[in-house]
Amino acid sequence: MEYNFTIIHRKGALHHVPDALSRSPEGLGNDDETIQKILESKDKWYDKKFRNALRAPDLFPDWRVEEGKLYTHRPSDYISLEMEDLDAWKLVVPRDLRNQVISQCHKLPQSGHLGADKTYHRVYNSYFWPDMYRDIVKFVSSCLVCQKCKTENATPRGLMGRRTVEEPWTTVDADVIGSITPSEAGHCYALVLQYLFTKWVEIFPLRKASGKTIRACVEKEVIFRWGTPRVFFLDNGTEFVNKDIKSLIEATGMKHMTSPKYHPQVNPVERVNRVLKMMLRAFMKSDHREWDIHLQEFRFAYKTAFHSSLQTTPAFINLGREPSSAISLRRKLEGDVEIVPRQPQEWLDRMKRLDILGKTIVHAMNEASNRQAHYYNLPHRQSEFNIGDLVMSRTHPLSSAAKKFSAALVPPVDGPFVI
């Protein structure tokens, strides 16, 4: 033989370097037409790769052209050299077809509207183009269906704010607990009122939670007893949003404020409700019709209890003294104590000191508010919106067996809407 050489078999999957025999061009007849079409393309990167793979395949072994389509060799990082990657050759996608590819790998039922990482790996199994991950992230993040149907994994929006109240008896918060098992007196609801500055609480059992009933109770037990507050803060329940309450607001000149819909925690009286419900459970016996027999004792317990935001009790701020408990071991042991009458001036001086105490309370409440805001804001983030922004609105559907409608299958948000 004229040449001395040894033939060694090499697996095709590992034979990436093209040889002259297997990849000899057959001519430029049809390829010239393809090149002419590509010259008219606006994707210069794709054009350049196509020309290189077509005209100099030996210099670009990881690129090839088959039937007018461009491929690149991109083996998977998860497949070892001992294994053959059957999908190593990826179809290179020009710019004008990339959104179509992403849409097929994201929006179809077989793709499932999954996240950016899963969509990327699905695309990468068959396709390639530069900055592919960035394009996929942008596509998925702007997918309207995903925005409506997916649960937001980010920390909740909105930081804790506060309402400034520096005088007693100016702001009253109200809420209704119920309905509850009818008591022997026919009570099914409890109207709970709290003065925001002093934390003074009033609790009234009601037979009906109607606007007429609540108005009569507020007029009798609040306005004609303690005076007319400046602000009446209510929730959006029908017991507060009606013509009777509206008429009361207009007649007294109070400012009517309501908590945002589906956010009852904004109303501070919700915290009082939680404590009251705990008390009801703690003293409830087998007969639930007796739920209202201790309400006035619970009210006394709350008003005479130390409040961390006030650094004293609501009763002391309002009355200038601590009310005595009806049942007390000390009173039993001490017996009858001679009552020493106090001089009027002594009481006047005592009441003047309440004004000084009020300033101290304002400082204590500000510190408590800052402390509460600190812990509340840790798992929350600031969120700002501007006029013209597109936003989603949460939906609150209710399931209905009669209508064959399941709320769990409805997107949790709707939109977009323009601010």
CSV table of C-alpha atoms in Angstrom, one decimal:
chain,number,residue,atom,x,y,z
A,1,MET,CA,0.0,0.0,0.0
A,2,GLU,CA,1.1,3.5,-0.8
A,3,TYR,CA,0.1,4.8,2.7
A,4,ASN,CA,0.7,3.2,6.1
A,5,PHE,CA,-2.2,3.8,8.5
A,6,THR,CA,-4.4,1.9,11.0
A,7,ILE,CA,-8.2,2.1,11.0
A,8,ILE,CA,-9.7,2.5,14.5
A,9,HIS,CA,-13.5,2.4,15.0
A,10,ARG,CA,-15.0,5.5,16.7
A,11,LYS,CA,-18.6,5.7,17.9
A,12,GLY,CA,-20.6,8.1,15.8
A,13,ALA,CA,-21.9,10.0,18.8
A,14,LEU,CA,-18.3,10.9,19.8
A,15,HIS,CA,-17.2,11.6,16.2
A,16,HIS,CA,-18.0,15.4,16.2
A,17,VAL,CA,-15.2,16.5,13.9
A,18,PRO,CA,-16.4,16.2,10.3
A,19,ASP,CA,-14.4,14.4,7.7
A,20,ALA,CA,-14.1,15.1,4.0
A,21,LEU,CA,-15.8,11.9,2.9
A,22,SER,CA,-19.0,12.0,4.9
A,23,ARG,CA,-19.5,15.8,4.6
A,24,SER,CA,-18.4,16.7,1.2
A,25,PRO,CA,-20.7,19.4,-0.3
A,26,GLU,CA,-22.7,18.3,-3.2
A,27,GLY,CA,-22.8,21.7,-4.8
A,28,LEU,CA,-24.3,25.1,-4.2
A,29,GLY,CA,-27.3,24.9,-6.4
A,30,ASN,CA,-30.1,24.7,-3.8
A,31,ASP,CA,-27.9,26.2,-1.1
A,32,ASP,CA,-27.4,29.3,-3.1
A,33,GLU,CA,-31.2,29.9,-3.1
A,34,THR,CA,-31.2,29.3,0.7
A,35,ILE,CA,-28.4,31.8,1.2
A,36,GLN,CA,-30.2,34.4,-0.8
A,37,LYS,CA,-33.3,34.0,1.4
A,38,ILE,CA,-31.2,34.3,4.5
A,39,LEU,CA,-29.5,37.4,3.2
A,40,GLU,CA,-33.0,39.0,3.3
A,41,SER,CA,-33.4,38.0,7.0
A,42,LYS,CA,-33.2,40.6,9.8
A,43,ASP,CA,-31.5,38.2,12.2
A,44,LYS,CA,-27.9,38.9,11.5
A,45,TRP,CA,-26.6,36.5,14.2
A,46,TYR,CA,-28.6,33.6,12.6
A,47,ASP,CA,-27.4,34.6,9.1
A,48,LYS,CA,-23.8,34.5,10.1
A,49,LYS,CA,-24.0,31.1,11.8
A,50,PHE,CA,-25.9,29.7,8.8
A,51,ARG,CA,-23.3,30.9,6.3
A,52,ASN,CA,-20.4,29.6,8.5
A,53,ALA,CA,-21.9,26.2,8.9
A,54,LEU,CA,-22.8,26.0,5.2
A,55,ARG,CA,-19.6,27.2,3.6
A,56,ALA,CA,-16.9,26.0,6.1
A,57,PRO,CA,-18.3,23.0,8.1
A,58,ASP,CA,-14.7,21.8,8.9
A,59,LEU,CA,-14.1,25.1,10.8
A,60,PHE,CA,-17.4,24.9,12.7
A,61,PRO,CA,-17.9,21.2,13.6
A,62,ASP,CA,-20.6,22.0,16.2
A,63,TRP,CA,-22.8,23.6,13.6
A,64,ARG,CA,-24.5,22.1,10.6
A,65,VAL,CA,-27.2,22.8,8.0
A,66,GLU,CA,-29.7,20.1,7.0
A,67,GLU,CA,-32.5,20.7,4.5
A,68,GLY,CA,-32.2,24.4,5.0
A,69,LYS,CA,-32.3,24.3,8.8
A,70,LEU,CA,-29.5,25.2,11.1
A,71,TYR,CA,-28.5,22.9,14.0
A,72,THR,CA,-25.9,23.2,16.8
A,73,HIS,CA,-24.4,20.5,19.0
A,74,ARG,CA,-25.2,21.2,22.7
A,75,PRO,CA,-24.9,18.0,24.8
A,76,SER,CA,-26.7,17.9,28.1
A,77,ASP,CA,-24.7,18.6,31.2
A,78,TYR,CA,-26.4,15.7,33.0
A,79,ILE,CA,-25.3,13.0,30.5
A,80,SER,CA,-21.9,11.6,31.0
A,81,LEU,CA,-19.4,11.0,28.2
A,82,GLU,CA,-20.1,7.2,28.4
A,83,MET,CA,-23.7,7.8,27.5
A,84,GLU,CA,-24.9,9.0,24.1
A,85,ASP,CA,-27.0,12.2,24.1
A,86,LEU,CA,-29.6,11.5,21.4
A,87,ASP,CA,-30.9,15.1,21.7
A,88,ALA,CA,-27.5,16.9,21.6
A,89,TRP,CA,-28.2,18.5,18.2
A,90,LYS,CA,-30.5,21.4,18.8
A,91,LEU,CA,-32.5,23.3,16.2
A,92,VAL,CA,-31.3,26.9,16.0
A,93,VAL,CA,-34.3,29.2,16.0
A,94,PRO,CA,-34.2,32.6,14.2
A,95,ARG,CA,-35.6,35.6,16.0
A,96,ASP,CA,-39.0,35.7,14.3
A,97,LEU,CA,-39.9,32.2,15.4
A,98,ARG,CA,-38.7,32.3,19.0
A,99,ASN,CA,-41.9,33.4,20.6
A,100,GLN,CA,-43.8,30.6,18.8
A,101,VAL,CA,-41.4,28.1,20.2
A,102,ILE,CA,-41.7,29.4,23.8
A,103,SER,CA,-45.5,29.5,23.4
A,104,GLN,CA,-45.6,25.9,22.4
A,105,CYS,CA,-43.4,24.9,25.3
A,106,HIS,CA,-45.3,27.0,27.9
A,107,LYS,CA,-49.0,27.6,26.9
A,108,LEU,CA,-50.1,24.2,25.6
A,109,PRO,CA,-51.8,21.7,28.0
A,110,GLN,CA,-48.9,19.4,27.5
A,111,SER,CA,-46.6,22.2,28.8
A,112,GLY,CA,-48.9,23.3,31.6
A,113,HIS,CA,-48.1,27.0,32.0
A,114,LEU,CA,-45.2,26.1,34.3
A,115,GLY,CA,-42.5,28.4,35.5
A,116,ALA,CA,-39.5,30.0,33.7
A,117,ASP,CA,-37.0,27.3,34.7
A,118,LYS,CA,-39.2,24.4,33.7
A,119,THR,CA,-40.1,26.1,30.4
A,120,TYR,CA,-36.4,26.8,29.7
A,121,HIS,CA,-35.4,23.2,30.1
A,122,ARG,CA,-38.3,22.1,27.9
A,123,VAL,CA,-37.2,24.5,25.2
A,124,TYR,CA,-33.6,23.6,25.6
A,125,ASN,CA,-34.3,19.9,25.0
A,126,SER,CA,-34.9,20.7,21.3
A,127,TYR,CA,-33.9,24.3,20.5
A,128,PHE,CA,-31.2,26.9,20.9
A,129,TRP,CA,-30.6,30.6,20.4
A,130,PRO,CA,-28.5,33.2,22.3
A,131,ASP,CA,-29.9,34.7,25.5
A,132,MET,CA,-32.6,32.0,25.4
A,133,TYR,CA,-33.2,32.0,29.2
A,134,ARG,CA,-33.6,35.8,29.3
A,135,ASP,CA,-36.3,35.6,26.6
A,136,ILE,CA,-38.1,32.8,28.3
A,137,VAL,CA,-38.1,34.6,31.7
A,138,LYS,CA,-39.6,37.7,30.0
A,139,PHE,CA,-42.2,35.7,28.2
A,140,VAL,CA,-43.4,33.7,31.3
A,141,SER,CA,-43.4,36.8,33.6
A,142,SER,CA,-45.6,38.6,31.1
A,143,CYS,CA,-48.0,35.6,30.6
A,144,LEU,CA,-51.5,36.9,31.5
A,145,VAL,CA,-52.8,33.4,32.3
A,146,CYS,CA,-49.9,32.8,34.7
A,147,GLN,CA,-50.5,36.1,36.4
A,148,LYS,CA,-54.1,35.3,37.0
A,149,CYS,CA,-53.8,31.6,38.0
A,150,LYS,CA,-50.6,31.3,39.9
A,151,THR,CA,-50.1,32.0,43.6
A,152,GLU,CA,-47.7,34.7,44.3
A,153,ASN,CA,-44.7,33.4,46.2
A,154,ALA,CA,-43.2,36.8,47.0
A,155,THR,CA,-43.6,38.3,50.5
A,156,PRO,CA,-46.9,40.0,51.0
A,157,ARG,CA,-47.2,43.6,49.8
A,158,GLY,CA,-47.7,46.6,52.0
A,159,LEU,CA,-46.0,47.8,55.2
A,160,MET,CA,-47.8,48.6,58.4
A,161,GLY,CA,-49.2,52.1,58.8
A,162,ARG,CA,-50.8,53.8,61.8
A,163,ARG,CA,-53.6,56.2,62.6
A,164,THR,CA,-52.6,59.1,64.9
A,165,VAL,CA,-55.0,59.6,67.8
A,166,GLU,CA,-53.8,61.9,70.5
A,167,GLU,CA,-57.0,62.7,72.4
A,168,PRO,CA,-59.5,60.4,74.2
A,169,TRP,CA,-63.1,59.9,73.0
A,170,THR,CA,-62.3,61.0,69.4
A,171,THR,CA,-62.3,57.8,67.4
A,172,VAL,CA,-64.6,54.8,68.0
A,173,ASP,CA,-64.1,51.4,66.2
A,174,ALA,CA,-67.1,49.0,66.0
A,175,ASP,CA,-67.7,45.5,64.9
A,176,VAL,CA,-70.3,42.7,65.4
A,177,ILE,CA,-69.7,39.2,66.6
A,178,GLY,CA,-72.2,36.6,65.4
A,179,SER,CA,-74.4,35.1,64.6
A,180,ILE,CA,-74.2,32.9,67.8
A,181,THR,CA,-76.5,30.3,69.2
A,182,PRO,CA,-79.6,32.3,70.5
A,183,SER,CA,-79.3,32.8,74.2
A,184,GLU,CA,-82.2,32.4,76.6
A,185,ALA,CA,-82.7,36.2,76.3
A,186,GLY,CA,-82.8,35.9,72.5
A,187,HIS,CA,-79.4,37.4,71.9
A,188,CYS,CA,-77.6,36.2,68.7
A,189,TYR,CA,-75.0,39.0,68.3
A,190,ALA,CA,-72.6,41.1,70.3
A,191,LEU,CA,-71.8,44.7,69.3
A,192,VAL,CA,-68.3,45.6,70.3
A,193,LEU,CA,-67.1,49.2,70.5
A,194,GLN,CA,-63.6,50.4,71.4
A,195,TYR,CA,-62.3,53.9,71.8
A,196,LEU,CA,-59.0,53.9,70.0
A,197,PHE,CA,-57.0,56.2,72.3
A,198,THR,CA,-57.9,54.8,75.7
A,199,LYS,CA,-58.8,51.2,74.6
A,200,TRP,CA,-62.0,51.6,76.5
A,201,VAL,CA,-64.4,48.8,75.5
A,202,GLU,CA,-68.2,48.5,75.4
A,203,ILE,CA,-70.0,45.2,74.7
A,204,PHE,CA,-73.7,45.0,74.1
A,205,PRO,CA,-75.7,41.8,73.3
A,206,LEU,CA,-78.2,42.2,70.4
A,207,ARG,CA,-81.1,40.2,69.2
A,208,LYS,CA,-80.7,41.5,65.6
A,209,ALA,CA,-77.6,43.0,63.9
A,210,SER,CA,-79.6,45.6,61.9
A,211,GLY,CA,-78.8,49.2,61.3
A,212,LYS,CA,-81.8,50.3,63.3
A,213,THR,CA,-80.8,48.2,66.4
A,214,ILE,CA,-77.1,49.3,66.2
A,215,ARG,CA,-78.1,53.0,65.8
A,216,ALA,CA,-80.3,52.9,68.9
A,217,CYS,CA,-77.6,51.2,70.9
A,218,VAL,CA,-74.9,53.7,69.8
A,219,GLU,CA,-77.1,56.7,70.6
A,220,LYS,CA,-78.1,55.4,74.0
A,221,GLU,CA,-74.9,53.8,75.3
A,222,VAL,CA,-72.2,56.0,73.5
A,223,ILE,CA,-73.4,59.3,72.2
A,224,PHE,CA,-75.7,60.3,75.1
A,225,ARG,CA,-73.4,58.7,77.7
A,226,TRP,CA,-69.8,59.6,76.7
A,227,GLY,CA,-70.4,62.2,74.0
A,228,THR,CA,-70.2,62.1,70.2
A,229,PRO,CA,-66.9,60.9,68.8
A,230,ARG,CA,-65.3,62.6,65.8
A,231,VAL,CA,-64.6,59.5,63.8
A,232,PHE,CA,-66.7,56.3,63.6
A,233,PHE,CA,-64.6,53.5,62.1
A,234,LEU,CA,-66.7,50.5,60.8
A,235,ASP,CA,-66.3,47.5,58.6
A,236,ASN,CA,-68.2,46.9,55.3
A,237,GLY,CA,-70.8,44.6,56.7
A,238,THR,CA,-74.5,45.3,55.8
A,239,GLU,CA,-75.2,45.9,59.5
A,240,PHE,CA,-73.0,49.1,59.2
A,241,VAL,CA,-73.5,50.1,55.6
A,242,ASN,CA,-77.2,51.0,55.5
A,243,LYS,CA,-79.5,54.0,55.6
A,244,ASP,CA,-79.9,54.0,59.4
A,245,ILE,CA,-76.2,54.3,60.1
A,246,LYS,CA,-75.8,56.8,57.3
A,247,SER,CA,-78.6,58.9,58.9
A,248,LEU,CA,-76.8,58.7,62.2
A,249,ILE,CA,-73.5,59.8,60.7
A,250,GLU,CA,-75.2,62.8,59.0
A,251,ALA,CA,-77.2,63.8,62.1
A,252,THR,CA,-74.2,63.8,64.4
A,253,GLY,CA,-71.5,65.1,62.0
A,254,MET,CA,-69.2,62.2,62.7
A,255,LYS,CA,-66.7,61.2,60.0
A,256,HIS,CA,-67.5,57.8,58.7
A,257,MET,CA,-64.6,55.5,57.8
A,258,THR,CA,-64.6,51.9,56.7
A,259,SER,CA,-62.0,49.2,56.6
A,260,PRO,CA,-60.9,48.0,53.1
A,261,LYS,CA,-62.9,45.1,51.8
A,262,TYR,CA,-61.6,41.7,52.7
A,263,HIS,CA,-59.1,43.2,55.1
A,264,PRO,CA,-60.9,43.3,58.5
A,265,GLN,CA,-57.6,43.2,60.4
A,266,VAL,CA,-57.3,47.0,59.7
A,267,ASN,CA,-60.0,47.5,62.3
A,268,PRO,CA,-58.3,47.4,65.8
A,269,VAL,CA,-61.5,46.1,67.4
A,270,GLU,CA,-60.8,42.8,65.7
A,271,ARG,CA,-58.1,42.2,68.3
A,272,VAL,CA,-60.7,42.8,71.0
A,273,ASN,CA,-63.0,40.3,69.3
A,274,ARG,CA,-60.3,37.7,69.5
A,275,VAL,CA,-59.8,38.2,73.2
A,276,LEU,CA,-63.6,38.2,73.8
A,277,LYS,CA,-64.0,35.0,71.9
A,278,MET,CA,-61.3,33.4,74.0
A,279,MET,CA,-63.2,34.5,77.1
A,280,LEU,CA,-66.4,33.0,75.8
A,281,ARG,CA,-64.8,29.7,75.1
A,282,ALA,CA,-63.0,29.6,78.5
A,283,PHE,CA,-66.2,30.0,80.5
A,284,MET,CA,-68.6,28.2,78.2
A,285,LYS,CA,-70.3,25.2,79.6
A,286,SER,CA,-72.3,22.5,77.8
A,287,ASP,CA,-75.3,24.8,77.3
A,288,HIS,CA,-74.3,27.3,74.6
A,289,ARG,CA,-77.4,29.4,75.2
A,290,GLU,CA,-75.6,30.8,78.2
A,291,TRP,CA,-72.9,32.6,76.1
A,292,ASP,CA,-74.2,36.1,77.0
A,293,ILE,CA,-74.4,35.8,80.8
A,294,HIS,CA,-70.8,36.9,81.5
A,295,LEU,CA,-70.5,39.6,78.9
A,296,GLN,CA,-70.5,42.5,81.3
A,297,GLU,CA,-67.9,40.7,83.5
A,298,PHE,CA,-65.7,40.2,80.4
A,299,ARG,CA,-66.1,43.9,79.6
A,300,PHE,CA,-64.9,44.7,83.2
A,301,ALA,CA,-62.0,42.3,82.8
A,302,TYR,CA,-60.8,43.9,79.6
A,303,LYS,CA,-61.1,47.5,80.9
A,304,THR,CA,-59.2,46.8,84.1
A,305,ALA,CA,-56.5,44.8,82.5
A,306,PHE,CA,-53.0,46.2,81.9
A,307,HIS,CA,-52.5,47.2,78.3
A,308,SER,CA,-49.0,47.1,76.9
A,309,SER,CA,-49.5,50.0,74.5
A,310,LEU,CA,-50.9,52.2,77.2
A,311,GLN,CA,-48.6,51.0,80.0
A,312,THR,CA,-51.6,51.2,82.3
A,313,THR,CA,-55.3,50.1,82.2
A,314,PRO,CA,-58.1,51.7,80.0
A,315,ALA,CA,-60.1,52.2,83.2
A,316,PHE,CA,-57.4,54.3,84.9
A,317,ILE,CA,-57.1,56.6,81.9
A,318,ASN,CA,-60.8,57.2,81.7
A,319,LEU,CA,-61.7,57.3,85.4
A,320,GLY,CA,-58.4,58.4,87.1
A,321,ARG,CA,-58.6,55.3,89.4
A,322,GLU,CA,-58.6,51.5,89.3
A,323,PRO,CA,-62.1,50.1,89.9
A,324,SER,CA,-62.3,47.5,92.7
A,325,SER,CA,-63.1,43.9,91.8
A,326,ALA,CA,-66.4,42.5,93.2
A,327,ILE,CA,-64.6,39.4,94.4
A,328,SER,CA,-61.3,40.1,96.2
A,329,LEU,CA,-59.4,38.2,98.9
A,330,ARG,CA,-57.8,41.4,100.1
A,331,ARG,CA,-61.2,43.0,100.7
A,332,LYS,CA,-62.3,39.8,102.5
A,333,LEU,CA,-59.2,39.8,104.7
A,334,GLU,CA,-59.1,43.5,105.5
A,335,GLY,CA,-62.8,43.7,106.2
A,336,ASP,CA,-64.5,47.0,106.3
A,337,VAL,CA,-62.0,49.8,105.9
A,338,GLU,CA,-62.8,53.3,107.1
A,339,ILE,CA,-63.4,55.5,104.1
A,340,VAL,CA,-61.5,58.8,104.4
A,341,PRO,CA,-63.3,61.5,102.4
A,342,ARG,CA,-61.1,63.3,99.8
A,343,GLN,CA,-61.0,67.0,99.4
A,344,PRO,CA,-62.3,68.4,96.1
A,345,GLN,CA,-59.0,70.0,95.4
A,346,GLU,CA,-57.3,66.7,95.8
A,347,TRP,CA,-59.5,65.3,93.1
A,348,LEU,CA,-58.9,68.3,90.9
A,349,ASP,CA,-55.2,67.8,91.1
A,350,ARG,CA,-55.6,64.2,90.4
A,351,MET,CA,-57.6,64.9,87.2
A,352,LYS,CA,-55.0,67.5,86.1
A,353,ARG,CA,-52.4,64.8,86.3
A,354,LEU,CA,-54.4,62.8,83.8
A,355,ASP,CA,-53.5,65.4,81.2
A,356,ILE,CA,-49.8,64.8,81.9
A,357,LEU,CA,-50.5,61.1,81.8
A,358,GLY,CA,-52.1,61.5,78.3
A,359,LYS,CA,-48.8,62.8,76.9
A,360,THR,CA,-47.0,59.9,78.4
A,361,ILE,CA,-49.6,57.6,76.8
A,362,VAL,CA,-49.1,59.2,73.4
A,363,HIS,CA,-45.4,58.5,73.7
A,364,ALA,CA,-46.0,54.9,74.8
A,365,MET,CA,-48.4,54.2,72.0
A,366,ASN,CA,-46.0,55.6,69.4
A,367,GLU,CA,-43.3,53.3,70.7
A,368,ALA,CA,-45.7,50.3,70.7
A,369,SER,CA,-46.8,51.2,67.2
A,370,ASN,CA,-43.2,51.3,66.0
A,371,ARG,CA,-42.4,48.0,67.7
A,372,GLN,CA,-45.4,46.3,66.1
A,373,ALA,CA,-44.7,47.8,62.7
A,374,HIS,CA,-41.1,46.5,62.9
A,375,TYR,CA,-42.2,42.9,63.4
A,376,TYR,CA,-45.1,43.2,61.0
A,377,ASN,CA,-42.9,44.6,58.2
A,378,LEU,CA,-40.2,41.9,58.4
A,379,PRO,CA,-42.2,39.5,56.2
A,380,HIS,CA,-43.7,42.3,54.1
A,381,ARG,CA,-42.4,44.5,51.3
A,382,GLN,CA,-43.0,48.1,50.2
A,383,SER,CA,-45.2,48.3,47.1
A,384,GLU,CA,-46.0,51.6,45.3
A,385,PHE,CA,-48.3,52.1,42.4
A,386,ASN,CA,-48.6,55.0,40.0
A,387,ILE,CA,-51.4,56.3,37.8
A,388,GLY,CA,-51.4,54.4,34.5
A,389,ASP,CA,-49.9,51.2,36.0
A,390,LEU,CA,-51.6,47.9,35.1
A,391,VAL,CA,-52.7,45.9,38.2
A,392,MET,CA,-54.6,42.8,39.1
A,393,SER,CA,-57.6,42.7,41.4
A,394,ARG,CA,-58.3,39.7,43.7
A,395,THR,CA,-61.5,37.8,43.1
A,396,HIS,CA,-63.5,36.2,45.9
A,397,PRO,CA,-65.8,33.7,44.3
A,398,LEU,CA,-68.0,31.4,46.2
A,399,SER,CA,-68.5,27.7,45.3
A,400,SER,CA,-72.0,26.7,44.4
A,401,ALA,CA,-73.1,23.1,44.0
A,402,ALA,CA,-76.4,24.1,42.4
A,403,LYS,CA,-74.6,26.0,39.7
A,404,LYS,CA,-71.9,23.3,39.4
A,405,PHE,CA,-69.3,26.0,40.2
A,406,SER,CA,-66.1,25.5,42.2
A,407,ALA,CA,-64.2,28.5,43.5
A,408,ALA,CA,-61.0,26.5,43.6
A,409,LEU,CA,-61.0,26.3,39.8
A,410,VAL,CA,-61.3,30.1,39.3
A,411,PRO,CA,-58.2,32.3,38.9
A,412,PRO,CA,-57.6,34.2,42.2
A,413,VAL,CA,-57.1,37.5,40.4
A,414,ASP,CA,-58.7,39.3,37.5
A,415,GLY,CA,-57.5,42.0,35.2
A,416,PRO,CA,-55.4,43.8,34.2
A,417,PHE,CA,-56.9,47.1,35.2
A,418,VAL,CA,-55.4,50.6,34.7
A,419,ILE,CA,-54.9,52.7,37.8
